[in-house]
Amino acid sequence: MEVRRKVAGPAAPAAPVPSPRARARRVQAGDALPLPIRHTNLIFSALFAASLAYLMRRWREKIRSSTPLHAVTLAEMLAIFGLIASLIYLLSFFGIAFVQSIVSSTDEDEDFLAVAPHPAAPPAAPAPAPCALLGNPAAAPEKMPEEDEEIVASVVAGKIPSYVLETRLGDCRRAAGIRREAVRRITGRDIEGLPLDGFDYASILGQCCELPVGYVQLPVGIAGPLLLDGQRYYVPMATTEGCLVASTNRGCKAIAESGGATSVVLRDGMTRAPVARLPTARRAAEVRAFLEDPANFETLSMVFNRSSRFARLQGVQCAMAGRNLYMRFTSSTGDAMGMNMISKGVQNVLDFLQDDFPDMDVISISGNFCSDKKPAAVNWIEGRGKSVVCEAVIKEEVVKKVLKTNVQSLVELNTIKNLAGSAVAGALGGFNAHASNIVTAIFIATGQDPAQNVESSHCITMMESINDGKDLHISVTMPSIEVGTVGGGTQLASQSACLDLLGVKGANQESPGSNARLLATVVAGGVLAGELSLLSALAAGQLVKSHMKYNRSSKDMSKVLS
């Protein structure tokens, strides 16, 4: 329930605050009706229009037939009664709302709070009030409104499902607070360190997170400037790991002092692979032949592309396991990561195919041949999302001065650790030092799906000496970076701010897809910096020393980062 409280100046006396019950009755007046308020409004509006139309028609007929107007039938009496009743209801409902809006418009400095203050509480400070459900360490916790107490009790008793609170209350913040209190009573745990206030819960409704009870705070560090393709980027990284941002920052410094890095996007296409079962393997092969026949591609594209103005089918690759057919569709998706977009296009094609192949039984829209959020050779070889290569030449003096090692040690370490060591381990796409560290930190900061770091972290790091062994050529090849700048978590305030910092917020109207591709190159550039710095620390034998210094000893960051 929402209540109003005016922020008074230093000399203004505290205004009397209505009781929580009075406020609840004012805001929730529609709860007394047998039907939801929108349905009641619709019924009385229809009654008013029908009664008025009927009486006007009867009035014209009486004038034409010279019938006395005061002679009314039973139907006319009922119509008059319905007209008066509906008019009274509509005037009362909309009239009160109009008066309330006039009254509230005079208080321009009022703040809307989710929980009513205690009647004896002093005037509010300009800062947002803390949640009454969490309590205040410096004062006694405020009592919950009686109506909220009843809802919490119903949730605890299982009478009201927790997932319907947002819909029933129409207040996402209030729903989260009630759900949190219900969880506290059920588990006996206070979860005091998990903040509730200060987050826009309406922004996640139906798209980011269900059943919220708070939000987790993660520190965001900035590495950079990363000099990439002639532009400087300050890379946001959300992480709880010590040394990660500092190490990446050192790599950015080495790259910048050597003239910067360059990148190229090799491919840009999201994939979705449904699986269907046919009566026989021969029949499955017929469907496969149809899908992979170049003569049918134009028809399939037309069917697929109508799902979105950005989705454009690029190709279909099939595989079979007995009579099961796996169809891997690849499509451009603009600036969105594109899973929902491509899934709609795939569904269109499946519906189209079943007209010609009615014996095809679609088992799942995803058959793991995509492959999403799992290490898979198909992504390592064919790519998924954005396939990016990023490279730089690090000068000999920079290797010695900034990275505290030498070129030959780096080349040898990369060969033995990242290439041979990963091969001994049977790694799949893991021929790198710690690409997933940087990928995950940037993903969380910019609102990407953190679970997609699995395939997005596929990376092979290459190092070789050039210019007669004086300088170092380093590159990272990442075939499946899955990012977007619209949709999902990218629209949340903090994540949107990080995208804006990089200059890739939202969709690019002039060149759809270019913002997402730029973000992918920044991710690859960050990985390049992170690989360069960590391998240098390993080559110089400084890894343990730096972690101990950074995490436990010094509070002077100027010494740590030097």
Coordinates of C-alpha atoms in Angstrom, one line a residue, residues 83-426:
L83 CA -29.0 5.2 -15.7
I84 CA -29.3 6.9 -12.3
A85 CA -27.4 4.2 -10.4
S86 CA -24.6 4.0 -12.9
L87 CA -24.3 7.8 -13.1
I88 CA -24.1 8.0 -9.3
Y89 CA -21.4 5.3 -9.2
L90 CA -19.3 6.8 -12.0
L91 CA -19.5 10.3 -10.6
S92 CA -18.5 9.0 -7.2
F93 CA -15.6 7.0 -8.4
F94 CA -14.1 9.4 -10.9
G95 CA -15.1 12.5 -8.9
I96 CA -13.2 11.3 -5.8
A97 CA -10.1 10.4 -7.9
F98 CA -10.2 13.9 -9.4
V99 CA -10.5 15.6 -6.1
Q100 CA -7.6 13.5 -4.7
S101 CA -5.4 14.4 -7.7
I102 CA -6.1 18.1 -7.1
V103 CA -5.3 17.8 -3.4
S104 CA -2.1 15.8 -4.0
S105 CA -0.9 18.2 -6.7
T106 CA -0.4 21.0 -4.1
D107 CA 2.3 19.0 -2.4
E108 CA 5.1 18.9 -4.9
D109 CA 7.8 17.8 -2.4
E110 CA 6.0 14.7 -1.2
D111 CA 7.6 11.3 -1.3
F112 CA 5.8 8.0 -1.7
L113 CA 6.8 5.4 0.8
A114 CA 6.0 1.7 0.7
V115 CA 5.5 1.3 4.5
A116 CA 3.8 3.8 6.8
P117 CA 5.9 5.5 9.5
H118 CA 5.1 5.0 13.2
P119 CA 2.6 7.7 14.4
A120 CA 5.2 8.9 16.9
A121 CA 8.0 9.1 14.4
P122 CA 9.7 12.5 13.7
P123 CA 9.4 14.2 10.2
A124 CA 11.2 12.3 7.5
A125 CA 14.6 13.2 6.3
P126 CA 15.1 13.8 2.5
A127 CA 16.8 10.4 2.2
P128 CA 14.6 7.3 1.5
A129 CA 13.2 5.7 4.6
P130 CA 14.5 2.2 5.5
C131 CA 12.2 -0.7 5.1
A132 CA 10.0 -1.3 8.2
L133 CA 10.3 -5.1 7.7
L134 CA 14.1 -5.0 8.2
G135 CA 14.0 -2.9 11.3
N136 CA 16.5 -0.2 12.3
P137 CA 19.6 -1.1 14.4
A138 CA 19.5 2.3 16.1
A139 CA 15.8 2.2 17.0
A140 CA 13.0 -0.3 17.7
P141 CA 11.5 -1.8 14.5
E142 CA 8.3 -0.3 13.3
K143 CA 5.2 -2.3 13.4
M144 CA 3.8 -3.6 10.1
P145 CA 0.4 -2.3 8.9
E146 CA -2.4 -4.7 9.9
E147 CA -3.3 -5.5 6.3
D148 CA 0.3 -6.5 5.5
E149 CA 0.4 -8.6 8.7
E150 CA -2.7 -10.5 7.4
I151 CA -1.1 -11.1 4.0
V152 CA 2.2 -12.3 5.5
A153 CA 0.2 -14.7 7.7
S154 CA -1.7 -16.0 4.7
V155 CA 1.5 -16.6 2.8
V156 CA 3.1 -18.4 5.7
A157 CA 0.0 -20.6 6.0
G158 CA 0.0 -21.4 2.3
K159 CA -3.3 -19.7 1.7
I160 CA -1.8 -17.1 -0.7
P161 CA 0.9 -18.2 -3.1
S162 CA 4.0 -16.0 -2.9
Y163 CA 4.2 -15.6 -6.6
V164 CA 0.9 -13.8 -6.9
L165 CA 1.7 -10.9 -4.6
E166 CA 2.8 -8.5 -7.3
T167 CA -0.4 -9.1 -9.3
R168 CA -2.7 -8.9 -6.3
L169 CA -1.1 -5.9 -4.6
G170 CA -0.1 -3.9 -7.7
D171 CA 3.1 -2.8 -5.8
C172 CA 6.3 -4.7 -6.5
R173 CA 8.2 -3.1 -3.6
R174 CA 5.5 -4.0 -1.2
A175 CA 5.2 -7.5 -2.5
A176 CA 9.0 -8.1 -2.1
G177 CA 8.8 -6.8 1.5
I178 CA 5.9 -9.0 2.4
R179 CA 7.5 -12.0 0.7
R180 CA 10.8 -11.3 2.6
E181 CA 9.0 -11.2 6.0
A182 CA 7.2 -14.4 5.2
V183 CA 10.5 -16.1 4.4
R184 CA 11.9 -14.7 7.6
R185 CA 9.1 -16.2 9.7
I186 CA 9.2 -19.6 7.9
T187 CA 13.0 -20.1 8.1
G188 CA 13.7 -18.2 11.3
R189 CA 16.5 -16.4 9.5
D190 CA 16.7 -12.6 9.5
I191 CA 18.8 -12.2 6.3
E192 CA 19.6 -8.6 7.6
G193 CA 22.7 -8.3 5.3
L194 CA 20.5 -8.6 2.2
P195 CA 19.2 -5.1 1.3
L196 CA 15.6 -4.6 0.3
D197 CA 15.2 -0.8 -0.3
G198 CA 16.9 1.1 -3.0
F199 CA 16.0 -1.2 -5.9
D200 CA 13.3 -0.8 -8.6
Y201 CA 11.5 -4.1 -8.4
A202 CA 9.0 -3.1 -11.1
S203 CA 11.9 -3.1 -13.6
I204 CA 12.4 -6.9 -13.2
L205 CA 8.8 -7.9 -13.2
G206 CA 8.2 -10.6 -15.8
Q207 CA 11.6 -10.5 -17.4
C208 CA 14.6 -10.7 -15.0
C209 CA 13.9 -12.4 -11.7
E210 CA 10.8 -13.9 -10.0
L211 CA 9.9 -14.0 -6.3
P212 CA 12.4 -11.2 -5.2
V213 CA 13.1 -10.6 -1.6
G214 CA 16.1 -8.2 -2.0
Y215 CA 19.2 -7.7 -4.1
V216 CA 22.8 -8.6 -3.8
Q217 CA 25.4 -5.9 -3.8
L218 CA 28.5 -6.4 -6.0
P219 CA 31.4 -4.0 -6.2
V220 CA 32.2 -2.7 -9.7
G221 CA 35.7 -1.8 -10.6
I222 CA 37.0 0.0 -13.7
A223 CA 39.9 -1.3 -15.8
G224 CA 41.4 1.0 -18.4
P225 CA 41.7 2.9 -20.5
L226 CA 41.7 -0.1 -22.9
L227 CA 43.1 1.3 -26.2
L228 CA 41.2 -0.8 -28.8
D229 CA 40.9 0.0 -32.5
G230 CA 41.9 3.5 -31.8
Q231 CA 39.3 4.2 -29.1
R232 CA 39.7 4.3 -25.3
Y233 CA 37.3 2.3 -23.2
Y234 CA 36.9 2.1 -19.5
V235 CA 35.8 -1.4 -18.8
P236 CA 33.4 -2.1 -15.9
M237 CA 34.0 -5.3 -14.1
A238 CA 31.7 -6.7 -11.3
T239 CA 33.6 -9.1 -9.1
T240 CA 34.4 -10.2 -5.6
E241 CA 37.8 -11.6 -6.5
G242 CA 40.8 -9.6 -5.4
C243 CA 43.5 -8.7 -7.9
L244 CA 41.3 -9.3 -10.9
V245 CA 40.5 -5.7 -11.8
A246 CA 44.0 -4.5 -10.8
S247 CA 45.6 -7.2 -13.0
T248 CA 43.4 -6.4 -16.0
N249 CA 44.1 -2.7 -15.5
R250 CA 47.9 -3.5 -15.7
G251 CA 47.3 -5.4 -18.9
C252 CA 45.4 -2.4 -20.3
K253 CA 48.3 -0.1 -19.4
A254 CA 50.8 -2.4 -21.2
I255 CA 48.6 -2.5 -24.3
A256 CA 48.1 1.3 -24.3
E257 CA 51.8 2.0 -23.9
S258 CA 52.5 -0.3 -26.9
G259 CA 50.1 1.5 -29.3
G260 CA 46.9 -0.3 -28.5
A261 CA 45.1 -3.5 -29.7
T262 CA 43.0 -4.3 -32.7
S263 CA 40.0 -6.6 -33.2
V264 CA 38.0 -8.2 -35.9
V265 CA 34.5 -9.8 -35.7
L266 CA 34.6 -12.9 -37.8
R267 CA 31.0 -14.1 -37.4
D268 CA 27.8 -12.8 -35.8
G269 CA 25.0 -15.3 -35.5
M270 CA 23.0 -16.8 -32.6
T271 CA 21.9 -20.4 -32.8
R272 CA 19.0 -22.6 -31.8
A273 CA 18.7 -26.3 -32.5
P274 CA 15.4 -28.1 -32.1
V275 CA 15.2 -31.8 -32.1
A276 CA 12.5 -33.8 -33.9
R277 CA 11.7 -37.5 -34.2
L278 CA 10.7 -39.1 -37.5
P279 CA 9.2 -42.6 -38.0
T280 CA 12.4 -43.9 -39.6
A281 CA 16.0 -42.7 -40.1
R282 CA 15.3 -42.6 -43.8
R283 CA 12.4 -40.2 -43.2
A284 CA 14.6 -38.1 -41.0
A285 CA 17.2 -37.9 -43.8
E286 CA 14.6 -36.6 -46.1
V287 CA 13.8 -33.7 -43.8
R288 CA 17.5 -33.0 -43.4
A289 CA 17.9 -33.0 -47.2
F290 CA 15.0 -30.5 -47.5
L291 CA 16.5 -28.2 -44.9
E292 CA 20.0 -28.2 -46.3
D293 CA 19.0 -27.9 -50.0
P294 CA 20.1 -24.4 -51.2
A295 CA 17.0 -24.2 -53.3
N296 CA 14.8 -24.2 -50.2
F297 CA 16.8 -21.6 -48.3
E298 CA 14.8 -18.6 -49.6
T299 CA 11.5 -20.1 -48.5
L300 CA 12.9 -21.1 -45.1
S301 CA 14.3 -17.5 -44.7
M302 CA 11.0 -15.9 -45.5
V303 CA 9.2 -18.1 -42.9
F304 CA 11.9 -17.6 -40.3
N305 CA 12.4 -13.8 -40.8
R306 CA 8.8 -12.9 -40.2
S307 CA 9.3 -13.4 -36.5
S308 CA 11.3 -10.2 -36.1
R309 CA 12.5 -7.2 -38.2
F310 CA 16.0 -8.0 -36.9
A311 CA 16.2 -11.8 -37.2
R312 CA 17.7 -12.9 -40.5
L313 CA 18.3 -16.6 -41.1
Q314 CA 21.9 -17.3 -42.1
G315 CA 21.9 -21.1 -42.4
V316 CA 20.7 -24.5 -41.2
Q317 CA 23.1 -27.3 -40.1
C318 CA 21.7 -30.7 -39.3
A319 CA 22.9 -33.8 -37.5
M320 CA 21.2 -37.2 -36.9
A321 CA 21.2 -39.7 -34.1
G322 CA 19.1 -42.7 -35.4
R323 CA 15.7 -41.3 -36.4
N324 CA 16.2 -38.2 -34.3
L325 CA 17.0 -35.1 -36.3
Y326 CA 18.8 -32.1 -34.8
M327 CA 18.5 -28.8 -36.8
R328 CA 20.9 -26.0 -35.9
F329 CA 19.5 -22.7 -37.1
T330 CA 21.9 -19.6 -37.2
S331 CA 20.5 -16.1 -37.4
S332 CA 21.6 -12.5 -36.9
T333 CA 19.7 -10.9 -34.0
G334 CA 20.5 -7.1 -34.1
D335 CA 21.7 -5.7 -30.8
A336 CA 19.9 -8.3 -28.8
M337 CA 21.6 -11.5 -27.5
G338 CA 18.7 -13.1 -29.4
M339 CA 17.6 -16.3 -27.8
N340 CA 14.0 -15.4 -27.7
M341 CA 14.1 -13.9 -31.1
I342 CA 15.6 -16.9 -32.8
S343 CA 13.4 -19.3 -30.9
K344 CA 10.3 -17.6 -32.4
G345 CA 11.8 -17.9 -35.9
V346 CA 12.6 -21.6 -35.4
Q347 CA 9.0 -22.2 -34.2
N348 CA 7.7 -20.7 -37.4
V349 CA 9.9 -23.0 -39.5
L350 CA 8.8 -26.1 -37.5
D351 CA 5.2 -25.2 -38.0
F352 CA 5.9 -24.8 -41.7
L353 CA 7.7 -28.1 -42.0
Q354 CA 4.9 -30.1 -40.4
D355 CA 2.6 -29.2 -43.3
D356 CA 4.9 -31.1 -45.6
F357 CA 6.1 -33.6 -43.0
P358 CA 3.1 -34.3 -40.8
D359 CA 4.8 -37.4 -39.3
M360 CA 7.5 -35.2 -37.8
D361 CA 7.2 -35.2 -34.0
V362 CA 8.9 -32.1 -32.4
I363 CA 10.5 -33.3 -29.2
S364 CA 11.9 -29.9 -28.0
I365 CA 12.6 -26.4 -29.3
S366 CA 16.2 -27.0 -27.9
G367 CA 18.0 -30.3 -28.5
N368 CA 21.4 -29.2 -27.0
F369 CA 23.0 -29.0 -30.5
C370 CA 22.8 -25.2 -30.1
S371 CA 24.6 -25.4 -27.6
D372 CA 23.6 -23.0 -24.8
K373 CA 25.4 -22.7 -21.4
K374 CA 27.3 -25.9 -21.9
P375 CA 30.9 -26.5 -23.1
A376 CA 30.5 -28.0 -26.7
A377 CA 32.8 -28.6 -29.6
V378 CA 30.2 -27.3 -32.0
N379 CA 30.5 -23.8 -30.5
W380 CA 34.3 -24.0 -30.4
I381 CA 34.4 -25.0 -34.1
E382 CA 31.4 -23.3 -35.7
G383 CA 31.0 -20.4 -33.3
R384 CA 27.9 -18.9 -31.6
G385 CA 27.1 -15.3 -31.0
K386 CA 30.1 -13.2 -31.9
S387 CA 33.3 -14.8 -33.1
V388 CA 36.1 -12.3 -32.3
V389 CA 39.9 -12.2 -32.6
C390 CA 41.8 -9.5 -30.7
E391 CA 45.6 -8.9 -31.0
A392 CA 48.3 -6.6 -29.9
V393 CA 52.1 -6.1 -30.2
I394 CA 53.7 -5.4 -26.8
K395 CA 57.0 -3.7 -27.0
E396 CA 60.1 -5.2 -25.3
E397 CA 60.6 -2.2 -23.0
V398 CA 56.9 -2.4 -21.9
V399 CA 57.2 -6.1 -21.1
K400 CA 60.2 -5.3 -18.8
K401 CA 58.9 -2.1 -17.3
V402 CA 55.2 -2.7 -16.8
L403 CA 54.9 -6.5 -16.8
K404 CA 58.2 -7.2 -15.0
T405 CA 59.2 -10.1 -17.2
N406 CA 60.7 -10.8 -20.6
V407 CA 59.3 -11.9 -24.0
Q408 CA 60.9 -15.3 -24.1
S409 CA 59.5 -16.3 -20.7
L410 CA 56.0 -15.3 -21.7
V411 CA 56.1 -17.3 -25.0
E412 CA 57.5 -20.4 -23.3
L413 CA 54.9 -20.2 -20.4
N414 CA 52.0 -19.8 -22.8
T415 CA 53.1 -22.8 -24.9
I416 CA 53.6 -25.1 -21.9
K417 CA 50.7 -23.9 -19.8
N418 CA 47.9 -22.7 -22.1
L419 CA 48.5 -25.0 -25.1
A420 CA 50.2 -28.2 -23.9
G421 CA 48.8 -28.1 -20.3
S422 CA 45.3 -27.6 -21.6
A423 CA 45.8 -30.4 -24.1
V424 CA 47.0 -32.8 -21.3
A425 CA 43.8 -31.9 -19.4
G426 CA 41.6 -32.6 -22.4

